mmCIF file of C-alpha atoms and ligand atoms in Angstrom:
data_model
loop_
_atom_site.group_PDB
_atom_site.id
_atom_site.type_symbol
_atom_site.label_atom_id
_atom_site.label_comp_id
_atom_site.label_asym_id
_atom_site.label_seq_id
_atom_site.Cartn_x
_atom_site.Cartn_y
_atom_site.Cartn_z
ATOM 1 C CA MET A 135 9.529 63.066 6.676
ATOM 2 C CA ALA A 136 6.752 63.148 4.044
ATOM 3 C CA ALA A 137 3.350 61.898 5.116
ATOM 4 C CA PRO A 138 2.248 58.578 3.618
ATOM 5 C CA LYS A 139 0.470 58.900 0.286
ATOM 6 C CA LEU A 140 -2.664 57.318 1.791
ATOM 7 C CA GLU A 141 -3.809 56.823 5.359
ATOM 8 C CA VAL A 142 -7.070 55.037 6.196
ATOM 9 C CA ASP A 143 -7.705 55.888 9.812
ATOM 10 C CA ARG A 144 -10.078 53.693 11.868
ATOM 11 C CA ILE A 145 -12.753 53.568 9.171
ATOM 12 C CA GLY A 146 -16.081 52.008 10.153
ATOM 13 C CA LYS A 147 -18.921 51.394 7.734
ATOM 14 C CA SER A 148 -22.316 49.750 7.972
ATOM 15 C CA PHE A 149 -25.019 49.179 5.378
ATOM 16 C CA LEU A 150 -28.747 48.874 5.942
ATOM 17 C CA ARG A 151 -30.093 45.465 4.929
ATOM 18 C CA ASP A 152 -33.486 43.995 5.771
ATOM 19 C CA GLY A 153 -34.088 46.860 8.159
ATOM 20 C CA ARG A 154 -30.909 46.202 10.099
ATOM 21 C CA GLN A 155 -27.489 47.811 10.048
ATOM 22 C CA HIS A 156 -24.810 45.342 8.989
ATOM 23 C CA ARG A 157 -21.303 46.326 9.920
ATOM 24 C CA VAL A 158 -19.013 45.753 6.946
ATOM 25 C CA LEU A 159 -15.807 47.520 7.950
ATOM 26 C CA ASP A 160 -14.662 47.537 11.562
ATOM 27 C CA ASP A 161 -12.031 50.143 12.443
ATOM 28 C CA ILE A 162 -9.872 49.617 9.367
ATOM 29 C CA THR A 163 -6.497 51.296 9.602
ATOM 30 C CA LEU A 164 -3.939 50.988 6.827
ATOM 31 C CA SER A 165 -1.508 53.043 4.830
ATOM 32 C CA VAL A 166 0.273 53.243 1.507
ATOM 33 C CA GLY A 167 3.656 54.995 1.554
ATOM 34 C CA GLN A 168 4.844 57.325 -1.140
ATOM 35 C CA GLY A 169 5.696 55.192 -4.155
ATOM 36 C CA GLU A 170 4.729 52.001 -2.344
ATOM 37 C CA PHE A 171 2.820 49.042 -3.823
ATOM 38 C CA VAL A 172 0.363 47.620 -1.321
ATOM 39 C CA SER A 173 -2.194 44.826 -1.752
ATOM 40 C CA LEU A 174 -5.328 43.970 0.104
ATOM 41 C CA VAL A 175 -6.571 40.389 0.268
ATOM 42 C CA GLY A 176 -9.605 39.103 2.079
ATOM 43 C CA PRO A 177 -12.591 36.798 1.653
ATOM 44 C CA SER A 178 -15.294 37.575 -0.886
ATOM 45 C CA GLY A 179 -17.818 39.962 0.630
ATOM 46 C CA SER A 180 -15.439 41.215 3.312
ATOM 47 C CA GLY A 181 -15.657 44.838 2.201
ATOM 48 C CA LYS A 182 -12.621 45.391 -0.057
ATOM 49 C CA SER A 183 -14.586 47.178 -2.778
ATOM 50 C CA THR A 184 -16.455 49.163 -0.170
ATOM 51 C CA LEU A 185 -13.121 50.305 1.228
ATOM 52 C CA LEU A 186 -11.903 51.438 -2.194
ATOM 53 C CA GLN A 187 -15.155 53.346 -2.776
ATOM 54 C CA LEU A 188 -14.596 55.113 0.526
ATOM 55 C CA ILE A 189 -11.050 56.011 -0.434
ATOM 56 C CA GLY A 190 -12.358 57.298 -3.776
ATOM 57 C CA GLY A 191 -14.918 59.480 -2.019
ATOM 58 C CA LEU A 192 -17.850 57.615 -3.570
ATOM 59 C CA LEU A 193 -19.130 56.588 -0.122
ATOM 60 C CA LEU A 194 -18.901 58.252 3.255
ATOM 61 C CA PRO A 195 -17.667 56.334 6.304
ATOM 62 C CA ASP A 196 -19.688 56.187 9.551
ATOM 63 C CA SER A 197 -16.526 56.838 11.504
ATOM 64 C CA GLY A 198 -12.866 57.476 10.850
ATOM 65 C CA GLY A 199 -11.163 59.399 8.060
ATOM 66 C CA ILE A 200 -9.051 59.220 4.931
ATOM 67 C CA ARG A 201 -5.912 61.266 4.413
ATOM 68 C CA ILE A 202 -3.899 61.770 1.257
ATOM 69 C CA ASP A 203 -0.434 63.357 1.675
ATOM 70 C CA GLY A 204 -1.427 64.072 5.271
ATOM 71 C CA GLU A 205 -4.530 66.089 4.334
ATOM 72 C CA THR A 206 -8.022 64.884 5.324
ATOM 73 C CA VAL A 207 -9.959 64.155 2.148
ATOM 74 C CA THR A 208 -12.814 62.030 3.465
ATOM 75 C CA GLY A 209 -15.676 62.139 0.918
ATOM 76 C CA ARG A 210 -13.739 64.035 -1.740
ATOM 77 C CA LYS A 211 -13.862 62.646 -5.287
ATOM 78 C CA GLY A 212 -11.386 62.841 -8.124
ATOM 79 C CA LEU A 213 -8.194 62.672 -6.077
ATOM 80 C CA ILE A 214 -7.258 59.120 -6.954
ATOM 81 C CA SER A 215 -7.063 57.070 -10.074
ATOM 82 C CA TYR A 216 -9.668 54.347 -9.415
ATOM 83 C CA MET A 217 -10.408 51.213 -11.359
ATOM 84 C CA PRO A 218 -13.682 49.702 -10.140
ATOM 85 C CA GLN A 219 -14.276 45.977 -9.999
ATOM 86 C CA GLN A 220 -16.858 46.143 -12.794
ATOM 87 C CA PRO A 221 -15.359 47.946 -15.787
ATOM 88 C CA ALA A 222 -17.276 51.229 -16.012
ATOM 89 C CA LEU A 223 -16.728 52.339 -19.611
ATOM 90 C CA PHE A 224 -19.146 54.858 -21.087
ATOM 91 C CA PRO A 225 -21.096 52.983 -23.776
ATOM 92 C CA TRP A 226 -21.492 56.090 -25.961
ATOM 93 C CA PHE A 227 -17.766 56.844 -26.147
ATOM 94 C CA THR A 228 -15.145 54.938 -28.122
ATOM 95 C CA ILE A 229 -12.388 53.008 -26.334
ATOM 96 C CA GLU A 230 -9.908 55.761 -27.133
ATOM 97 C CA GLU A 231 -12.287 58.410 -25.745
ATOM 98 C CA ASN A 232 -12.928 56.331 -22.700
ATOM 99 C CA VAL A 233 -9.245 55.864 -21.798
ATOM 100 C CA THR A 234 -8.219 59.475 -22.412
ATOM 101 C CA MET A 235 -11.187 61.219 -20.800
ATOM 102 C CA ALA A 236 -9.721 60.991 -17.279
ATOM 103 C CA LEU A 237 -6.849 63.121 -18.520
ATOM 104 C CA ASP A 238 -9.204 65.758 -19.874
ATOM 105 C CA ILE A 239 -11.237 65.788 -16.646
ATOM 106 C CA ALA A 240 -8.235 65.969 -14.363
ATOM 107 C CA GLY A 241 -6.815 68.695 -16.621
ATOM 108 C CA GLY A 242 -3.398 67.525 -15.413
ATOM 109 C CA ALA A 243 -2.021 66.848 -18.828
ATOM 110 C CA LYS A 244 -0.968 69.967 -20.557
ATOM 111 C CA ARG A 245 0.015 67.768 -23.452
ATOM 112 C CA SER A 246 -1.491 68.014 -26.868
ATOM 113 C CA ARG A 247 -4.447 65.830 -27.793
ATOM 114 C CA GLN A 248 -2.190 64.243 -30.382
ATOM 115 C CA ALA A 249 0.466 63.173 -27.807
ATOM 116 C CA LEU A 250 -2.265 61.853 -25.580
ATOM 117 C CA ARG A 251 -3.814 59.891 -28.331
ATOM 118 C CA GLU A 252 -0.429 58.375 -29.258
ATOM 119 C CA GLN A 253 0.225 57.197 -25.716
ATOM 120 C CA ALA A 254 -3.297 55.816 -25.454
ATOM 121 C CA HIS A 255 -2.790 53.889 -28.704
ATOM 122 C CA GLU A 256 0.542 52.543 -27.540
ATOM 123 C CA TRP A 257 -0.850 51.345 -24.209
ATOM 124 C CA LEU A 258 -4.008 49.898 -25.723
ATOM 125 C CA ALA A 259 -1.810 47.907 -28.090
ATOM 126 C CA ARG A 260 0.263 46.787 -25.110
ATOM 127 C CA ALA A 261 -2.984 45.582 -23.501
ATOM 128 C CA GLY A 262 -3.863 43.609 -26.615
ATOM 129 C CA LEU A 263 -6.468 46.129 -27.792
ATOM 130 C CA GLY A 264 -4.659 47.514 -30.838
ATOM 131 C CA GLY A 265 -7.216 48.131 -33.577
ATOM 132 C CA TYR A 266 -10.075 48.624 -31.101
ATOM 133 C CA GLU A 267 -9.468 52.348 -30.460
ATOM 134 C CA ARG A 268 -12.442 53.515 -32.503
ATOM 135 C CA GLN A 269 -14.778 50.772 -31.332
ATOM 136 C CA TYR A 270 -17.465 51.107 -28.694
ATOM 137 C CA PRO A 271 -17.297 49.117 -25.446
ATOM 138 C CA ARG A 272 -20.192 46.805 -26.455
ATOM 139 C CA VAL A 273 -18.053 45.090 -29.068
ATOM 140 C CA LEU A 274 -15.411 44.158 -26.453
ATOM 141 C CA SER A 275 -15.505 41.019 -24.320
ATOM 142 C CA GLY A 276 -15.588 41.354 -20.489
ATOM 143 C CA GLY A 277 -11.847 40.752 -20.222
ATOM 144 C CA MET A 278 -11.123 43.304 -22.990
ATOM 145 C CA GLN A 279 -13.252 45.905 -21.215
ATOM 146 C CA GLN A 280 -11.346 45.172 -18.052
ATOM 147 C CA ARG A 281 -8.048 45.802 -19.854
ATOM 148 C CA ALA A 282 -9.358 49.062 -21.320
ATOM 149 C CA SER A 283 -10.487 50.126 -17.850
ATOM 150 C CA PHE A 284 -6.960 49.288 -16.566
ATOM 151 C CA VAL A 285 -5.344 51.369 -19.284
ATOM 152 C CA ARG A 286 -7.621 54.283 -18.314
ATOM 153 C CA ALA A 287 -6.610 53.983 -14.673
ATOM 154 C CA MET A 288 -2.921 53.865 -15.568
ATOM 155 C CA LEU A 289 -3.181 56.881 -17.928
ATOM 156 C CA SER A 290 -4.851 58.990 -15.245
ATOM 157 C CA PRO A 291 -2.507 61.556 -13.786
ATOM 158 C CA GLN A 292 -3.205 61.036 -10.069
ATOM 159 C CA GLU A 293 -0.300 59.726 -8.011
ATOM 160 C CA LEU A 294 -2.401 57.234 -6.025
ATOM 161 C CA ILE A 295 -3.878 54.358 -8.028
ATOM 162 C CA CYS A 296 -6.545 52.047 -6.535
ATOM 163 C CA LEU A 297 -7.207 48.928 -8.545
ATOM 164 C CA ASP A 298 -10.084 46.600 -7.630
ATOM 165 C CA GLU A 299 -9.399 43.094 -8.979
ATOM 166 C CA PRO A 300 -8.008 44.527 -12.238
ATOM 167 C CA PHE A 301 -7.138 41.158 -13.788
ATOM 168 C CA GLY A 302 -9.901 39.019 -12.323
ATOM 169 C CA ALA A 303 -11.583 38.298 -15.661
ATOM 170 C CA LEU A 304 -8.420 37.370 -17.553
ATOM 171 C CA ASP A 305 -7.003 33.976 -18.510
ATOM 172 C CA ALA A 306 -3.781 32.959 -16.753
ATOM 173 C CA LEU A 307 -1.384 33.970 -19.552
ATOM 174 C CA THR A 308 -2.969 37.358 -20.259
ATOM 175 C CA ARG A 309 -3.082 37.974 -16.503
ATOM 176 C CA LEU A 310 0.655 37.264 -16.191
ATOM 177 C CA HIS A 311 1.386 39.555 -19.141
ATOM 178 C CA MET A 312 -0.674 42.393 -17.584
ATOM 179 C CA GLN A 313 0.969 41.845 -14.150
ATOM 180 C CA GLN A 314 4.395 42.076 -15.685
ATOM 181 C CA TRP A 315 3.410 45.246 -17.520
ATOM 182 C CA LEU A 316 2.031 46.789 -14.331
ATOM 183 C CA LEU A 317 5.206 45.804 -12.490
ATOM 184 C CA GLY A 318 7.379 47.408 -15.220
ATOM 185 C CA LEU A 319 5.314 50.587 -15.234
ATOM 186 C CA TRP A 320 5.402 50.812 -11.463
ATOM 187 C CA GLU A 321 9.167 50.198 -11.304
ATOM 188 C CA ARG A 322 9.692 53.052 -13.807
ATOM 189 C CA HIS A 323 7.264 55.590 -12.408
ATOM 190 C CA ARG A 324 6.796 54.618 -8.778
ATOM 191 C CA ARG A 325 3.275 55.797 -8.320
ATOM 192 C CA SER A 326 1.585 54.655 -5.124
ATOM 193 C CA VAL A 327 -0.676 51.666 -5.683
ATOM 194 C CA LEU A 328 -3.394 49.967 -3.579
ATOM 195 C CA LEU A 329 -4.398 46.741 -5.263
ATOM 196 C CA VAL A 330 -7.340 44.533 -4.266
ATOM 197 C CA THR A 331 -6.906 40.966 -5.380
ATOM 198 C CA HIS A 332 -8.164 37.458 -4.716
ATOM 199 C CA SER A 333 -4.865 36.026 -5.870
ATOM 200 C CA ILE A 334 -2.261 35.600 -3.161
ATOM 201 C CA ASP A 335 0.306 34.895 -5.881
ATOM 202 C CA GLU A 336 -0.473 38.216 -7.532
ATOM 203 C CA ALA A 337 -0.318 40.082 -4.246
ATOM 204 C CA ILE A 338 3.127 38.654 -3.388
ATOM 205 C CA TYR A 339 4.514 39.013 -6.908
ATOM 206 C CA LEU A 340 3.619 42.716 -7.158
ATOM 207 C CA SER A 341 3.623 44.193 -3.659
ATOM 208 C CA ASP A 342 5.887 45.646 -1.021
ATOM 209 C CA ARG A 343 3.304 44.929 1.667
ATOM 210 C CA ILE A 344 0.096 42.935 1.954
ATOM 211 C CA TYR A 345 -2.842 43.555 4.294
ATOM 212 C CA VAL A 346 -5.028 40.553 5.147
ATOM 213 C CA LEU A 347 -8.660 41.313 6.010
ATOM 214 C CA SER A 348 -11.029 39.001 7.945
ATOM 215 C CA SER A 349 -14.588 38.360 6.827
ATOM 216 C CA SER A 350 -17.467 40.477 8.028
ATOM 217 C CA PRO A 351 -17.116 42.775 9.701
ATOM 218 C CA ALA A 352 -13.696 43.190 8.070
ATOM 219 C CA ARG A 353 -10.785 43.890 10.322
ATOM 220 C CA VAL A 354 -7.116 44.052 9.408
ATOM 221 C CA VAL A 355 -5.842 40.706 10.701
ATOM 222 C CA ARG A 356 -2.205 41.217 9.849
ATOM 223 C CA GLN A 357 0.163 42.829 7.392
ATOM 224 C CA PHE A 358 3.019 41.091 5.674
ATOM 225 C CA ALA A 359 6.138 42.713 4.307
ATOM 226 C CA VAL A 360 7.162 41.075 1.011
ATOM 227 C CA PRO A 361 10.899 40.666 1.224
ATOM 228 C CA PHE A 362 11.746 39.880 -2.398
ATOM 229 C CA PRO A 363 14.147 42.222 -4.221
ATOM 230 C CA ARG A 364 13.213 44.149 -7.349
ATOM 231 C CA PRO A 365 13.127 44.049 -10.255
ATOM 232 C CA ARG A 366 11.109 40.887 -9.921
ATOM 233 C CA ASP A 367 10.406 38.281 -12.518
ATOM 234 C CA GLU A 368 8.152 35.281 -12.654
ATOM 235 C CA LYS A 369 10.893 32.868 -11.517
ATOM 236 C CA MET A 370 10.181 34.215 -8.051
ATOM 237 C CA LEU A 371 6.784 32.518 -8.182
ATOM 238 C CA HIS A 372 8.449 29.132 -7.850
ATOM 239 C CA SER A 373 10.926 29.842 -5.067
ATOM 240 C CA GLU A 374 10.782 28.186 -1.658
ATOM 241 C CA ALA A 375 10.446 31.523 0.134
ATOM 242 C CA PHE A 376 7.565 32.520 -2.103
ATOM 243 C CA LEU A 377 5.663 29.299 -1.402
ATOM 244 C CA GLN A 378 6.244 29.718 2.326
ATOM 245 C CA LEU A 379 4.861 33.229 2.370
ATOM 246 C CA LYS A 380 1.899 32.142 0.283
ATOM 247 C CA GLN A 381 1.154 29.334 2.717
ATOM 248 C CA ASP A 382 1.354 31.753 5.661
ATOM 249 C CA ILE A 383 -1.095 34.168 4.094
ATOM 250 C CA TYR A 384 -3.429 31.388 2.953
ATOM 251 C CA GLY A 385 -3.461 29.840 6.424
ATOM 252 C CA LEU A 386 -4.296 33.171 8.003
ATOM 253 C CA LEU A 387 -7.129 33.778 5.511
ATOM 254 C CA LYS A 388 -8.566 30.328 6.220
ATOM 255 C CA ARG A 389 -8.481 30.867 9.961
ATOM 256 C CA ASN A 390 -10.249 34.199 9.691
ATOM 257 C CA GLU A 391 -12.941 33.279 7.249
ATOM 258 C CA ASP A 392 -16.303 32.869 8.973
ATOM 259 C CA ALA A 393 -18.892 30.598 7.531
ATOM 260 C CA TYR A 394 -20.799 32.422 4.774
ATOM 261 C CA GLU A 395 -24.065 33.919 5.963
HETATM 262 N N1 ATP B 1194 -24.225 49.935 -1.508
HETATM 263 C C1 ATP B 1194 -24.438 48.893 -0.694
HETATM 264 N N2 ATP B 1194 -25.575 48.754 0.000
HETATM 265 C C2 ATP B 1194 -25.753 47.716 0.871
HETATM 266 N N3 ATP B 1194 -24.836 46.745 1.058
HETATM 267 C C3 ATP B 1194 -23.656 46.843 0.381
HETATM 268 C C4 ATP B 1194 -23.396 47.909 -0.514
HETATM 269 N N4 ATP B 1194 -22.154 47.705 -1.040
HETATM 270 C C5 ATP B 1194 -21.681 46.591 -0.478
HETATM 271 N N5 ATP B 1194 -22.605 46.064 0.397
HETATM 272 C C6 ATP B 1194 -22.380 44.864 1.230
HETATM 273 O O1 ATP B 1194 -21.138 45.006 1.882
HETATM 274 C C7 ATP B 1194 -20.459 43.767 1.971
HETATM 275 C C8 ATP B 1194 -19.071 43.912 1.363
HETATM 276 O O2 ATP B 1194 -19.185 44.100 -0.015
HETATM 277 P P1 ATP B 1194 -17.895 44.406 -0.936
HETATM 278 O O3 ATP B 1194 -18.357 44.506 -2.365
HETATM 279 O O4 ATP B 1194 -17.156 45.560 -0.399
HETATM 280 O O5 ATP B 1194 -17.026 43.064 -0.730
HETATM 281 P P2 ATP B 1194 -15.666 42.586 -1.441
HETATM 282 O O6 ATP B 1194 -14.700 42.266 -0.343
HETATM 283 O O7 ATP B 1194 -15.282 43.570 -2.469
HETATM 284 O O8 ATP B 1194 -16.135 41.218 -2.153
HETATM 285 P P3 ATP B 1194 -15.595 40.543 -3.479
HETATM 286 O O9 ATP B 1194 -14.247 39.994 -3.113
HETATM 287 O O10 ATP B 1194 -16.581 39.481 -3.751
HETATM 288 O O11 ATP B 1194 -15.550 41.569 -4.538
HETATM 289 C C9 ATP B 1194 -21.355 42.760 1.266
HETATM 290 O O12 ATP B 1194 -22.091 42.093 2.243
HETATM 291 C C10 ATP B 1194 -22.270 43.590 0.403
HETATM 292 O O13 ATP B 1194 -23.503 43.003 0.267
HETATM 293 MG MG1 MG B 1195 -15.070 43.508 -4.468
#
């Protein structure tokens, strides 16, 4: 049997603050199967973004390791498509250049520049950014930059995509539109996705499984399988079973949230 796409194996991580080590992640173990859609929910400040940075090789853990396709890759960069929580567009490149550069860097796409540009234009239009291809990031709103950053992550050729609150800055309708688009893309291409979100609705709507983290130091409290069949549509959001699962996850989060420091 193929190894999972991603394995996070007993990761521990502390940061130095005020001269003391603060433990942020406490023996986190989780996995994303090949072609699986997994979400991570947990209180603000629990260490979700830190975990994605560790998976992306931008930080090193104090203990434990990261495997992709069964191979230890702890600390290696460039192996995943990663959308950070704060859109990190290069201010001196246009939107089109920003969203296609990952393809150039990864060198994965042996497609012509022209084909690349066409797909980028189509997806930018899909994200409500048609007409902004030649603009620079500074003329875009925060939510528009977030959408451009999302398009870049989805255009990147890596099979594992890690998204950190990709739709956090969007209004409810745009958010639903982007979620449906992501769901459609995922159902067609089945890349492996790890999504960090504050929205329990979003986690249930999109995922096969959900991990719930406690507050600091973060531990995996429980994982939930999401039993709803695919393809999914927004009607699911109003079903009895959906509301029950949402309540279960919410209750667990509440019970494991310490008072803020
Ligand atoms: N580079 C760093 N140096 C020191 N402390 C850090 C660093 N990065 C994160 N932290 C601390 O680690 C903890 C977890 O931060 P992190 O950003 O991972 O949380 P989060 O779960 O993503 O929160 P949110 O849901 O608000 O985005 C916080 O206490 C934060 O202050
Ligand atoms: Mg975060």
